Structure formats: structure tokens, C-alpha cells
Amino acid sequence: MFYHLPSVNSKAKRIIDILGALVGLIVTLTLYPLIAFLIYIDDPGPIFFTQTRIGLYGRPFRIWKFRSMITDAEKMKGLVTNQAEGFIFKNEHDPRVTRVGKFLRRTSLDELPQFLNVLKGDMSLVGTRPPTPDEVSQYLPHHFQRLKVKPGLTGEWQVNGRSIVKDFEEIVKMDIAYQQKWSLVYDLQLILKTIKIVITKQGAC
């Protein structure tokens, strides 16, 4: 049974999300022609990658990213070794990632279209990592605590553990810790840390 956490009902958090999303979308539109050109030249196909993810209270939504993998990459997922433990998939040298895709991921530019998800209200600037339906279908009862806040463009795991934490149970602990520590000030601190990480390319893969 879900109960509302303070961050979910915070109007100030939503205002920050909207303002941040508008700025992010301006940056996205400015860079779109160049990014689209590079993606298509490197591997002709769709410019965007879209996928169903699970959001607040288990509601599904469509997430948007710039495509960083070859077309039909999802069909080849079974051929790639999962280097993470638990209900999360991660491979630091995934062969499905294109040359341009590696650059987009290293600079986090592939994430820019998610500002549209933030503006729509499916996501927040800061929250938990948005899981796939396949991941959620395997959840144990305590894992559903992750879904009591909106998924975020960034969050506790992305800032403090992305390059070292590959155990899903540890990610869940970080997500719950974020929920317990939440405040507008803490959100702003995570956003500033994220900007620093993007600039220094720390922890990206």
C-alpha cells in the first residue's frame, strides 16, 4: 500500500522540475541537429530511443533518450553479459553501443530528451532510477519502496555510486536513503554534483 512521501506532494520541487526541464529542453533543441547528424552518420536509424519504464506508484510511461546503441539492440540483450547483480542490467563494455553512443553516454548527452519526461511530470530532476517492466516483475516486496517517488534524471545512485555500486540491493538502499534524507536543499546538492560529474565525465560509461 502506497502513502505519499513529502517529495511527491512538494509544489516547490515540481516548480524546480519545470524550470529545469525548460532550460534542459532549450539545450536539447540547440544540440539536436548536431547530435542527430552524428547518430545517423554513425549508424543509420532512429535518432531517439524510447522504452517503457515504471514510474511513481508503478505507473508505466515512455522514456526518451538519444539512441546510443545499434538498431534492434534490445533483441541482442541476451547475448551480452550482465555485470551487475540483481534486477538491473549493466555492462561497461556493451558491444551494442555505437561509437557515437559511447561519446553520448560518456558526456550524458544521451539523457537530454528525458527533460521532456520531466516537463510532462513522468519524471523529476532528482529521484530514483526508472526500472523496466521486466525488472519490476521480479521485485520482492521491499523493492517496491523505490516506486514511492518519481524516477529521476539523476539521483543518489547516479551521483554517489554509479561507477562502483553494481548490486541492486545496494541501489535499493541508496534509493530508500534518498527518500529519508529528502529536502529541496538536498535535491539541489545532487543536481550540482551531477553537473560536476557531467563536466568531469566522472562515473559515466
Short mmCIF file of C-alpha atoms in Angstrom, two decimals:
data_model
loop_
_atom_site.label_atom_id
_atom_site.label_comp_id
_atom_site.label_asym_id
_atom_site.label_seq_id
_atom_site.Cartn_x
_atom_site.Cartn_y
_atom_site.Cartn_z
CA MET A 1 0.00 0.00 0.00
CA PHE A 2 1.39 3.38 -1.01
CA TYR A 3 1.42 6.51 1.13
CA HIS A 4 2.54 9.90 -0.08
CA LEU A 5 6.11 10.90 0.75
CA PRO A 6 6.80 14.66 1.20
CA SER A 7 8.68 14.97 -2.09
CA VAL A 8 5.70 13.69 -4.09
CA ASN A 9 3.39 16.49 -2.88
CA SER A 10 6.01 19.26 -2.90
CA LYS A 11 4.91 22.11 -5.18
CA ALA A 12 8.35 23.71 -4.87
CA LYS A 13 10.00 20.52 -6.17
CA ARG A 14 7.60 20.49 -9.11
CA ILE A 15 8.36 24.15 -9.90
CA ILE A 16 12.10 23.39 -9.87
CA ASP A 17 11.42 20.40 -12.17
CA ILE A 18 9.51 22.56 -14.66
CA LEU A 19 12.12 25.34 -14.72
CA GLY A 20 14.97 22.84 -15.01
CA ALA A 21 13.17 20.93 -17.77
CA LEU A 22 12.58 24.11 -19.78
CA VAL A 23 16.26 25.04 -19.58
CA GLY A 24 17.23 21.46 -20.43
CA LEU A 25 14.93 21.35 -23.46
CA ILE A 26 16.40 24.60 -24.78
CA VAL A 27 19.85 22.97 -24.59
CA THR A 28 18.45 19.82 -26.21
CA LEU A 29 16.92 21.71 -29.13
CA THR A 30 20.15 23.65 -29.63
CA LEU A 31 22.26 20.49 -29.79
CA TYR A 32 19.71 18.33 -31.60
CA PRO A 33 20.81 18.98 -35.21
CA LEU A 34 24.44 18.04 -34.49
CA ILE A 35 23.60 15.04 -32.30
CA ALA A 36 21.04 13.73 -34.81
CA PHE A 37 23.53 14.08 -37.66
CA LEU A 38 26.26 12.21 -35.76
CA ILE A 39 23.91 9.39 -34.71
CA TYR A 40 22.63 8.88 -38.24
CA ILE A 41 26.04 9.04 -39.92
CA ASP A 42 27.50 6.53 -37.46
CA ASP A 43 24.56 4.10 -37.54
CA PRO A 44 21.57 4.95 -39.77
CA GLY A 45 18.28 4.51 -37.99
CA PRO A 46 16.07 6.24 -35.43
CA ILE A 47 17.54 9.26 -33.65
CA PHE A 48 15.64 8.58 -30.46
CA PHE A 49 15.40 5.50 -28.29
CA THR A 50 12.11 5.07 -26.45
CA GLN A 51 11.21 2.39 -23.94
CA THR A 52 8.52 1.65 -21.37
CA ARG A 53 9.66 2.32 -17.81
CA ILE A 54 7.85 2.12 -14.48
CA GLY A 55 7.32 5.34 -12.56
CA LEU A 56 5.60 6.65 -9.45
CA TYR A 57 3.33 4.05 -7.78
CA GLY A 58 4.06 1.55 -10.56
CA ARG A 59 2.64 3.65 -13.41
CA PRO A 60 4.21 2.90 -16.82
CA PHE A 61 5.48 5.71 -19.05
CA ARG A 62 7.61 6.12 -22.19
CA ILE A 63 11.14 7.30 -21.57
CA TRP A 64 13.06 9.18 -24.28
CA LYS A 65 16.80 9.18 -24.96
CA PHE A 66 19.09 9.85 -27.88
CA ARG A 67 19.89 6.43 -29.35
CA SER A 68 23.31 5.23 -28.25
CA MET A 69 23.06 1.61 -29.41
CA ILE A 70 22.69 -0.13 -32.73
CA THR A 71 19.15 -0.62 -34.02
CA ASP A 72 17.39 -3.71 -32.62
CA ALA A 73 19.80 -3.70 -29.68
CA GLU A 74 17.07 -4.98 -27.34
CA LYS A 75 16.83 -8.21 -29.35
CA MET A 76 20.54 -8.83 -28.71
CA LYS A 77 20.42 -8.20 -24.96
CA GLY A 78 20.57 -11.92 -24.21
CA LEU A 79 23.97 -12.13 -25.89
CA VAL A 80 25.53 -9.55 -23.56
CA THR A 81 26.87 -10.44 -20.13
CA ASN A 82 25.24 -8.67 -17.21
CA GLN A 83 27.98 -7.32 -14.94
CA ALA A 84 25.52 -6.19 -12.26
CA GLU A 85 23.90 -8.26 -9.53
CA GLY A 86 20.14 -8.48 -9.08
CA PHE A 87 17.32 -6.84 -11.01
CA ILE A 88 19.37 -4.36 -13.04
CA PHE A 89 21.33 -4.73 -16.29
CA LYS A 90 24.74 -3.14 -16.73
CA ASN A 91 27.75 -3.85 -18.92
CA GLU A 92 30.54 -1.27 -19.06
CA HIS A 93 31.76 -2.51 -22.46
CA ASP A 94 28.43 -3.35 -24.09
CA PRO A 95 29.24 -4.19 -27.74
CA ARG A 96 25.85 -2.89 -28.84
CA VAL A 97 26.87 0.70 -28.07
CA THR A 98 27.91 2.63 -31.18
CA ARG A 99 31.00 4.85 -31.45
CA VAL A 100 28.89 7.99 -31.19
CA GLY A 101 26.84 6.28 -28.49
CA LYS A 102 29.93 5.89 -26.33
CA PHE A 103 30.55 9.63 -26.58
CA LEU A 104 26.90 10.44 -25.83
CA ARG A 105 26.95 8.23 -22.74
CA ARG A 106 30.32 9.49 -21.55
CA THR A 107 29.04 13.06 -21.72
CA SER A 108 25.47 12.14 -20.62
CA LEU A 109 24.11 13.83 -23.77
CA ASP A 110 22.00 10.74 -24.47
CA GLU A 111 19.90 11.66 -21.42
CA LEU A 112 18.86 15.12 -22.68
CA PRO A 113 15.47 14.09 -24.17
CA GLN A 114 14.39 12.98 -20.69
CA PHE A 115 13.82 16.63 -19.87
CA LEU A 116 10.58 16.11 -21.84
CA ASN A 117 9.64 13.36 -19.38
CA VAL A 118 10.37 15.75 -16.51
CA LEU A 119 8.24 18.50 -18.06
CA LYS A 120 5.34 16.07 -18.55
CA GLY A 121 5.59 15.01 -14.92
CA ASP A 122 6.54 11.37 -15.51
CA MET A 123 9.96 12.03 -14.00
CA SER A 124 11.67 14.51 -11.71
CA LEU A 125 15.09 16.11 -12.00
CA VAL A 126 16.07 14.10 -8.91
CA GLY A 127 14.67 10.73 -7.94
CA THR A 128 15.31 7.02 -8.34
CA ARG A 129 16.49 5.15 -11.43
CA PRO A 130 13.44 4.30 -13.61
CA PRO A 131 13.17 0.48 -13.89
CA THR A 132 11.86 -1.54 -16.81
CA PRO A 133 8.69 -3.68 -16.50
CA ASP A 134 10.85 -6.83 -16.66
CA GLU A 135 12.83 -5.66 -13.66
CA VAL A 136 9.73 -4.75 -11.65
CA SER A 137 8.11 -8.11 -12.42
CA GLN A 138 10.89 -9.73 -10.37
CA TYR A 139 10.73 -7.34 -7.42
CA LEU A 140 10.46 -8.60 -3.87
CA PRO A 141 8.10 -6.67 -1.53
CA HIS A 142 10.77 -4.33 -0.13
CA HIS A 143 11.91 -3.31 -3.63
CA PHE A 144 8.61 -1.52 -4.29
CA GLN A 145 9.69 1.20 -1.87
CA ARG A 146 11.69 2.58 -4.82
CA LEU A 147 8.44 3.40 -6.61
CA LYS A 148 7.15 5.73 -3.89
CA VAL A 149 8.89 8.71 -5.53
CA LYS A 150 9.12 9.77 -9.16
CA PRO A 151 12.08 8.38 -11.09
CA GLY A 152 14.78 10.97 -11.63
CA LEU A 153 17.07 12.22 -14.34
CA THR A 154 19.68 11.96 -11.62
CA GLY A 155 19.71 10.67 -8.07
CA GLU A 156 21.59 9.13 -5.20
CA TRP A 157 22.94 6.19 -7.21
CA GLN A 158 23.92 8.24 -10.26
CA VAL A 159 25.80 10.75 -8.12
CA ASN A 160 27.29 8.65 -5.34
CA GLY A 161 27.52 5.13 -6.69
CA ARG A 162 27.11 4.76 -10.44
CA SER A 163 30.72 3.80 -11.13
CA ILE A 164 31.13 1.46 -8.15
CA VAL A 165 27.73 0.14 -6.99
CA LYS A 166 26.51 -2.70 -9.23
CA ASP A 167 24.47 -4.66 -6.68
CA PHE A 168 20.75 -3.98 -6.99
CA GLU A 169 20.20 -4.39 -3.24
CA GLU A 170 22.74 -1.62 -2.60
CA ILE A 171 20.95 0.59 -5.12
CA VAL A 172 17.66 -0.02 -3.29
CA LYS A 173 19.32 1.02 -0.02
CA MET A 174 20.58 4.21 -1.66
CA ASP A 175 17.12 4.96 -3.06
CA ILE A 176 15.48 4.50 0.33
CA ALA A 177 18.18 6.62 1.96
CA TYR A 178 17.39 9.38 -0.55
CA GLN A 179 13.71 9.22 0.37
CA GLN A 180 14.57 9.53 4.06
CA LYS A 181 17.03 12.40 3.56
CA TRP A 182 14.93 14.27 1.01
CA SER A 183 14.70 18.03 1.12
CA LEU A 184 14.80 20.74 -1.55
CA VAL A 185 18.31 21.63 -0.42
CA TYR A 186 19.43 18.02 -0.80
CA ASP A 187 17.90 17.85 -4.28
CA LEU A 188 19.82 20.98 -5.28
CA GLN A 189 23.03 19.49 -3.87
CA LEU A 190 22.54 16.35 -6.00
CA ILE A 191 21.85 18.48 -9.08
CA LEU A 192 25.05 20.46 -8.54
CA LYS A 193 27.03 17.23 -8.02
CA THR A 194 25.51 15.86 -11.22
CA ILE A 195 26.62 18.92 -13.18
CA LYS A 196 30.14 18.47 -11.81
CA ILE A 197 30.16 14.77 -12.73
CA VAL A 198 28.93 15.52 -16.27
CA ILE A 199 31.61 18.16 -16.77
CA THR A 200 34.39 15.93 -15.43
CA LYS A 201 32.88 12.78 -17.07
CA GLN A 202 33.26 11.01 -13.73
CA GLY A 203 31.45 7.68 -13.37
CA ALA A 204 29.99 7.70 -16.89
CA CYS A 205 30.03 4.64 -19.10
#
